[in-house]
PDB file of C-alpha atoms in Angstrom:
ATOM      1  CA  UNK A   8       1.216  -0.152   3.553  1.00 84.00           C
ATOM      2  CA  UNK A   9       3.126  -0.444   6.842  1.00 86.00           C
ATOM      3  CA  UNK A  10       1.405   0.232  10.144  1.00 88.00           C
ATOM      4  CA  UNK A  11       3.075   1.392  13.357  1.00 91.00           C
ATOM      5  CA  UNK A  12       3.589  -1.205  16.088  1.00 88.00           C
ATOM      6  CA  UNK A  13       2.574  -4.231  14.005  1.00 87.00           C
ATOM      7  CA  UNK A  14       4.209  -6.330  11.282  1.00 87.00           C
ATOM      8  CA  UNK A  15       1.002  -6.744   9.260  1.00 85.00           C
ATOM      9  CA  UNK A  16       0.870  -4.525   6.177  1.00 81.00           C
ATOM     10  CA  UNK A  17      -2.324  -3.335   4.490  1.00 82.00           C
ATOM     11  CA  UNK A  18      -3.111  -4.081   0.828  1.00 75.00           C
ATOM     12  CA  UNK A  19      -3.488  -0.879  -1.210  1.00 72.00           C
ATOM     13  CA  UNK A  20      -5.059  -2.832  -4.109  1.00 72.00           C
ATOM     14  CA  UNK A  21      -3.257  -0.773  -6.738  1.00 68.00           C
ATOM     15  CA  UNK A  22      -4.034  -3.304  -9.457  1.00 68.00           C
ATOM     16  CA  UNK A  23      -7.488  -1.883 -10.213  1.00 71.00           C
ATOM     17  CA  UNK A  24      -9.487   1.292 -10.685  1.00 74.00           C
ATOM     18  CA  UNK A  25     -11.099   2.020  -7.336  1.00 69.00           C
ATOM     19  CA  UNK A  26     -14.533   3.350  -6.462  1.00 70.00           C
ATOM     20  CA  UNK A  27     -16.424   4.254  -9.580  1.00 80.00           C
ATOM     21  CA  UNK A  28     -15.570   6.073 -12.764  1.00 90.00           C
ATOM     22  CA  UNK A  29     -17.046   9.568 -12.291  1.00 94.00           C
ATOM     23  CA  UNK A  30     -18.905  11.156 -15.203  1.00 95.00           C
ATOM     24  CA  UNK A  31     -19.728  14.859 -15.260  1.00 95.00           C
ATOM     25  CA  UNK A  32     -21.271  17.168 -17.864  1.00 96.00           C
ATOM     26  CA  UNK A  33     -20.721  20.891 -17.326  1.00 94.00           C
ATOM     27  CA  UNK A  34     -22.123  22.999 -20.142  1.00 93.00           C
ATOM     28  CA  UNK A  35     -20.791  21.507 -23.378  1.00 94.00           C
ATOM     29  CA  UNK A  36     -17.901  19.723 -21.632  1.00 95.00           C
ATOM     30  CA  UNK A  37     -18.118  16.063 -20.627  1.00 97.00           C
ATOM     31  CA  UNK A  38     -15.483  14.545 -18.336  1.00 97.00           C
ATOM     32  CA  UNK A  39     -14.653  11.197 -16.771  1.00 96.00           C
ATOM     33  CA  UNK A  40     -12.365  10.901 -13.734  1.00 97.00           C
ATOM     34  CA  UNK A  41     -10.757   7.655 -12.561  1.00 95.00           C
ATOM     35  CA  UNK A  42      -8.333   6.885  -9.699  1.00 94.00           C
ATOM     36  CA  UNK A  43      -6.139   4.042  -8.484  1.00 91.00           C
ATOM     37  CA  UNK A  44      -3.204   3.491  -6.111  1.00 89.00           C
ATOM     38  CA  UNK A  45       0.432   3.369  -7.249  1.00 90.00           C
ATOM     39  CA  UNK A  46       3.870   2.922  -5.742  1.00 86.00           C
ATOM     40  CA  UNK A  47       5.958   6.086  -5.894  1.00 85.00           C
ATOM     41  CA  UNK A  48       9.625   6.996  -6.120  1.00 78.00           C
ATOM     42  CA  UNK A  49       9.289   8.618  -2.674  1.00 72.00           C
ATOM     43  CA  UNK A  50       9.039   5.036  -1.276  1.00 77.00           C
ATOM     44  CA  UNK A  51       5.393   5.501  -0.351  1.00 85.00           C
ATOM     45  CA  UNK A  52       2.183   5.212  -2.295  1.00 89.00           C
ATOM     46  CA  UNK A  53       0.172   7.735  -4.187  1.00 93.00           C
ATOM     47  CA  UNK A  54      -3.190   8.414  -5.746  1.00 93.00           C
ATOM     48  CA  UNK A  55      -2.961   8.212  -9.545  1.00 94.00           C
ATOM     49  CA  UNK A  56      -5.801  10.103 -11.196  1.00 96.00           C
ATOM     50  CA  UNK A  57      -6.959  10.732 -14.752  1.00 97.00           C
ATOM     51  CA  UNK A  58      -9.428  13.109 -16.352  1.00 97.00           C
ATOM     52  CA  UNK A  59     -10.716  12.103 -19.768  1.00 98.00           C
ATOM     53  CA  UNK A  60     -12.799  14.321 -22.045  1.00 97.00           C
ATOM     54  CA  UNK A  61     -15.538  13.188 -24.404  1.00 97.00           C
ATOM     55  CA  UNK A  62     -15.842  15.175 -27.635  1.00 96.00           C
ATOM     56  CA  UNK A  63     -18.970  15.795 -29.741  1.00 95.00           C
ATOM     57  CA  UNK A  64     -18.255  12.627 -31.775  1.00 96.00           C
ATOM     58  CA  UNK A  65     -18.236  10.642 -28.486  1.00 97.00           C
ATOM     59  CA  UNK A  66     -14.473  10.018 -28.707  1.00 97.00           C
ATOM     60  CA  UNK A  67     -12.710   9.797 -25.355  1.00 97.00           C
ATOM     61  CA  UNK A  68      -9.228  11.285 -24.905  1.00 98.00           C
ATOM     62  CA  UNK A  69      -6.948  11.885 -21.959  1.00 98.00           C
ATOM     63  CA  UNK A  70      -7.171  15.532 -20.841  1.00 98.00           C
ATOM     64  CA  UNK A  71      -4.896  15.353 -17.780  1.00 98.00           C
ATOM     65  CA  UNK A  72      -3.368  12.925 -15.319  1.00 98.00           C
ATOM     66  CA  UNK A  73      -1.324  13.125 -12.170  1.00 97.00           C
ATOM     67  CA  UNK A  74      -0.015  11.307  -9.133  1.00 95.00           C
ATOM     68  CA  UNK A  75      -0.636  12.839  -5.730  1.00 95.00           C
ATOM     69  CA  UNK A  76       2.204  11.885  -3.408  1.00 93.00           C
ATOM     70  CA  UNK A  77       3.649  14.936  -1.639  1.00 92.00           C
ATOM     71  CA  UNK A  78       5.818  12.894   0.752  1.00 91.00           C
ATOM     72  CA  UNK A  79       6.928   9.331   1.532  1.00 90.00           C
ATOM     73  CA  UNK A  80       3.668   8.242   3.183  1.00 94.00           C
ATOM     74  CA  UNK A  81       0.882   6.167   1.603  1.00 93.00           C
ATOM     75  CA  UNK A  82      -2.314   7.345  -0.067  1.00 93.00           C
ATOM     76  CA  UNK A  83      -4.681   4.714  -1.451  1.00 90.00           C
ATOM     77  CA  UNK A  84      -8.331   3.636  -1.867  1.00 90.00           C
ATOM     78  CA  UNK A  85      -9.234   6.963  -3.461  1.00 93.00           C
ATOM     79  CA  UNK A  86     -12.624   8.214  -4.615  1.00 94.00           C
ATOM     80  CA  UNK A  87     -13.028  11.298  -6.877  1.00 96.00           C
ATOM     81  CA  UNK A  88     -15.777  13.871  -7.424  1.00 96.00           C
ATOM     82  CA  UNK A  89     -16.310  16.812  -9.798  1.00 97.00           C
ATOM     83  CA  UNK A  90     -18.372  19.787  -8.637  1.00 96.00           C
ATOM     84  CA  UNK A  91     -20.463  22.054 -10.866  1.00 95.00           C
ATOM     85  CA  UNK A  92     -17.511  24.441 -11.363  1.00 95.00           C
ATOM     86  CA  UNK A  93     -15.366  21.599 -12.737  1.00 95.00           C
ATOM     87  CA  UNK A  94     -13.173  21.383  -9.634  1.00 97.00           C
ATOM     88  CA  UNK A  95     -11.931  17.883  -8.799  1.00 97.00           C
ATOM     89  CA  UNK A  96     -11.786  16.605  -5.213  1.00 97.00           C
ATOM     90  CA  UNK A  97     -10.353  13.245  -4.175  1.00 97.00           C
ATOM     91  CA  UNK A  98     -10.787  11.556  -0.799  1.00 95.00           C
ATOM     92  CA  UNK A  99      -8.453   8.685   0.133  1.00 94.00           C
ATOM     93  CA  UNK A 100      -6.976   6.571   2.889  1.00 93.00           C
ATOM     94  CA  UNK A 101      -3.684   7.823   4.330  1.00 95.00           C
ATOM     95  CA  UNK A 102      -1.070   6.098   6.483  1.00 94.00           C
ATOM     96  CA  UNK A 103       2.416   4.700   6.887  1.00 92.00           C
ATOM     97  CA  UNK A 104       4.591   4.547   9.993  1.00 91.00           C
ATOM     98  CA  UNK A 105       4.318   6.492  12.289  1.00 95.00           C
ATOM     99  CA  UNK A 106       0.725   7.166  11.114  1.00 95.00           C
ATOM    100  CA  UNK A 107      -2.158   4.739  11.574  1.00 94.00           C
ATOM    101  CA  UNK A 108      -4.513   4.525   8.584  1.00 92.00           C
ATOM    102  CA  UNK A 109      -6.953   7.429   8.431  1.00 94.00           C
ATOM    103  CA  UNK A 110      -8.721   9.549   5.818  1.00 96.00           C
ATOM    104  CA  UNK A 111      -7.673  12.679   3.888  1.00 96.00           C
ATOM    105  CA  UNK A 112      -8.816  14.845   1.009  1.00 97.00           C
ATOM    106  CA  UNK A 113      -6.990  16.867  -1.700  1.00 97.00           C
ATOM    107  CA  UNK A 114      -8.293  18.830  -4.662  1.00 98.00           C
ATOM    108  CA  UNK A 115      -7.684  21.067  -7.649  1.00 97.00           C
ATOM    109  CA  UNK A 116      -9.578  23.971  -9.126  1.00 97.00           C
ATOM    110  CA  UNK A 117     -10.804  23.727 -12.707  1.00 95.00           C
ATOM    111  CA  UNK A 118      -8.291  26.304 -13.998  1.00 95.00           C
ATOM    112  CA  UNK A 119      -5.242  25.070 -12.073  1.00 97.00           C
ATOM    113  CA  UNK A 120      -2.205  23.744 -13.964  1.00 97.00           C
ATOM    114  CA  UNK A 121      -3.051  20.391 -15.550  1.00 98.00           C
ATOM    115  CA  UNK A 122      -2.095  17.206 -13.728  1.00 97.00           C
ATOM    116  CA  UNK A 123      -1.821  18.699 -10.237  1.00 97.00           C
ATOM    117  CA  UNK A 124      -3.912  18.577  -7.079  1.00 97.00           C
ATOM    118  CA  UNK A 125      -3.024  22.090  -5.983  1.00 97.00           C
ATOM    119  CA  UNK A 126      -5.157  22.588  -2.872  1.00 96.00           C
ATOM    120  CA  UNK A 127      -3.535  21.557   0.392  1.00 90.00           C
ATOM    121  CA  UNK A 128      -4.305  18.117   1.766  1.00 95.00           C
ATOM    122  CA  UNK A 129      -6.959  18.163   4.491  1.00 96.00           C
ATOM    123  CA  UNK A 130      -7.203  15.611   7.306  1.00 97.00           C
ATOM    124  CA  UNK A 131     -10.692  14.177   7.745  1.00 96.00           C
ATOM    125  CA  UNK A 132      -9.691  11.776  10.530  1.00 96.00           C
ATOM    126  CA  UNK A 133      -6.436  10.379  11.908  1.00 96.00           C
ATOM    127  CA  UNK A 134      -6.319   6.661  12.590  1.00 94.00           C
ATOM    128  CA  UNK A 135      -5.632   5.679  16.195  1.00 95.00           C
ATOM    129  CA  UNK A 136      -4.914   1.947  15.950  1.00 92.00           C
ATOM    130  CA  UNK A 137      -3.482  -0.712  13.633  1.00 89.00           C
ATOM    131  CA  UNK A 138      -5.686  -3.132  11.772  1.00 84.00           C
ATOM    132  CA  UNK A 139      -4.875  -6.810  12.255  1.00 79.00           C
ATOM    133  CA  UNK A 140      -6.052  -7.921   8.796  1.00 69.00           C
ATOM    134  CA  UNK A 141      -4.450  -7.469   5.374  1.00 61.00           C
ATOM    135  CA  UNK A 142      -7.495  -6.108   3.583  1.00 68.00           C
ATOM    136  CA  UNK A 143      -8.194  -2.449   4.351  1.00 73.00           C
ATOM    137  CA  UNK A 144     -11.725  -1.173   3.792  1.00 71.00           C
ATOM    138  CA  UNK A 145     -12.758  -0.995   0.128  1.00 66.00           C
ATOM    139  CA  UNK A 146     -15.551   1.494   0.326  1.00 72.00           C
ATOM    140  CA  UNK A 147     -14.362   5.072   0.557  1.00 83.00           C
ATOM    141  CA  UNK A 148     -16.782   7.203  -1.391  1.00 92.00           C
ATOM    142  CA  UNK A 149     -17.269  10.768  -2.548  1.00 94.00           C
ATOM    143  CA  UNK A 150     -20.584  12.205  -3.688  1.00 95.00           C
ATOM    144  CA  UNK A 151     -21.730  15.630  -4.826  1.00 96.00           C
ATOM    145  CA  UNK A 152     -24.571  17.071  -2.759  1.00 96.00           C
ATOM    146  CA  UNK A 153     -27.536  17.509  -5.128  1.00 94.00           C
ATOM    147  CA  UNK A 154     -28.893  20.435  -3.082  1.00 93.00           C
ATOM    148  CA  UNK A 155     -26.062  22.779  -4.155  1.00 94.00           C
ATOM    149  CA  UNK A 156     -23.941  20.784  -6.658  1.00 95.00           C
ATOM    150  CA  UNK A 157     -20.839  22.116  -4.851  1.00 96.00           C
ATOM    151  CA  UNK A 158     -20.495  20.291  -1.534  1.00 96.00           C
ATOM    152  CA  UNK A 159     -18.430  17.120  -1.806  1.00 96.00           C
ATOM    153  CA  UNK A 160     -19.329  14.528   0.815  1.00 97.00           C
ATOM    154  CA  UNK A 161     -16.719  11.897   1.622  1.00 96.00           C
ATOM    155  CA  UNK A 162     -16.897   8.817   3.834  1.00 95.00           C
ATOM    156  CA  UNK A 163     -14.025   6.555   4.855  1.00 92.00           C
ATOM    157  CA  UNK A 164     -13.030   4.239   7.673  1.00 91.00           C
ATOM    158  CA  UNK A 165     -10.426   4.283  10.444  1.00 92.00           C
ATOM    159  CA  UNK A 166      -9.799   2.488  13.716  1.00 91.00           C
ATOM    160  CA  UNK A 167     -10.191   4.191  17.087  1.00 94.00           C
ATOM    161  CA  UNK A 168      -7.685   3.492  19.873  1.00 94.00           C
ATOM    162  CA  UNK A 169      -8.033  -0.095  21.165  1.00 89.00           C
ATOM    163  CA  UNK A 170     -10.793  -0.840  18.613  1.00 86.00           C
ATOM    164  CA  UNK A 171     -11.019  -4.122  16.723  1.00 79.00           C
ATOM    165  CA  UNK A 172     -13.551  -2.940  14.125  1.00 83.00           C
ATOM    166  CA  UNK A 173     -13.813   0.094  11.896  1.00 86.00           C
ATOM    167  CA  UNK A 174     -15.431   3.396  12.620  1.00 89.00           C
ATOM    168  CA  UNK A 175     -16.581   5.554   9.715  1.00 92.00           C
ATOM    169  CA  UNK A 176     -16.051   9.277   9.345  1.00 94.00           C
ATOM    170  CA  UNK A 177     -18.134  11.474   7.074  1.00 96.00           C
ATOM    171  CA  UNK A 178     -16.944  14.914   6.035  1.00 96.00           C
ATOM    172  CA  UNK A 179     -18.037  17.665   3.671  1.00 96.00           C
ATOM    173  CA  UNK A 180     -15.774  19.855   1.560  1.00 95.00           C
ATOM    174  CA  UNK A 181     -16.559  22.851  -0.621  1.00 95.00           C
ATOM    175  CA  UNK A 182     -13.892  24.061  -3.029  1.00 95.00           C
ATOM    176  CA  UNK A 183     -13.216  27.730  -3.817  1.00 93.00           C
ATOM    177  CA  UNK A 184     -15.106  29.007  -6.841  1.00 88.00           C
ATOM    178  CA  UNK A 185     -18.148  26.801  -6.308  1.00 91.00           C
ATOM    179  CA  UNK A 186     -20.784  28.594  -4.286  1.00 79.00           C
ATOM    180  CA  UNK A 187     -24.412  29.518  -3.964  1.00 64.00           C
ATOM    181  CA  UNK A 188     -27.564  27.550  -4.479  1.00 62.00           C
ATOM    182  CA  UNK A 189     -28.210  25.744  -7.713  1.00 58.00           C
TER     183      UNK A 189
END
């Protein structure tokens, strides 16, 4: 991933499933969601995501898949979550000249067309400086808040202006259709 003002590129590590495989049981439905980074035809990078379903015989099959890449910039190091309504949210690193690496979030509602993150991308934090190492942080993470089973917490890193080490940003997102106490 290119960075503005510096020749050093960041490694998107698209050769592996990132974060963890997310398992979720909602009523009788069991799902698994996985993500990884891919190159795209838009000359950037995207988040490739998959939702698998587990049937009553414990067979796993692909339910839907998609690549989120709405423009020619880079999205990588993703981490997914599924709320109690079955909505899927994915946090990820974002960058590419003229943007320094930062953190963003996109999502889909459970009944949206298959294979699409339909909710507009949200900026958690814009990066303010280039990193002078190849390896970008590996530890973005989403988690469902157990107090309401709707709030998706996301943490990811970025560099502040003139910084030489990471800062972390934590954000919370709640998707439409998931509300109220548990």
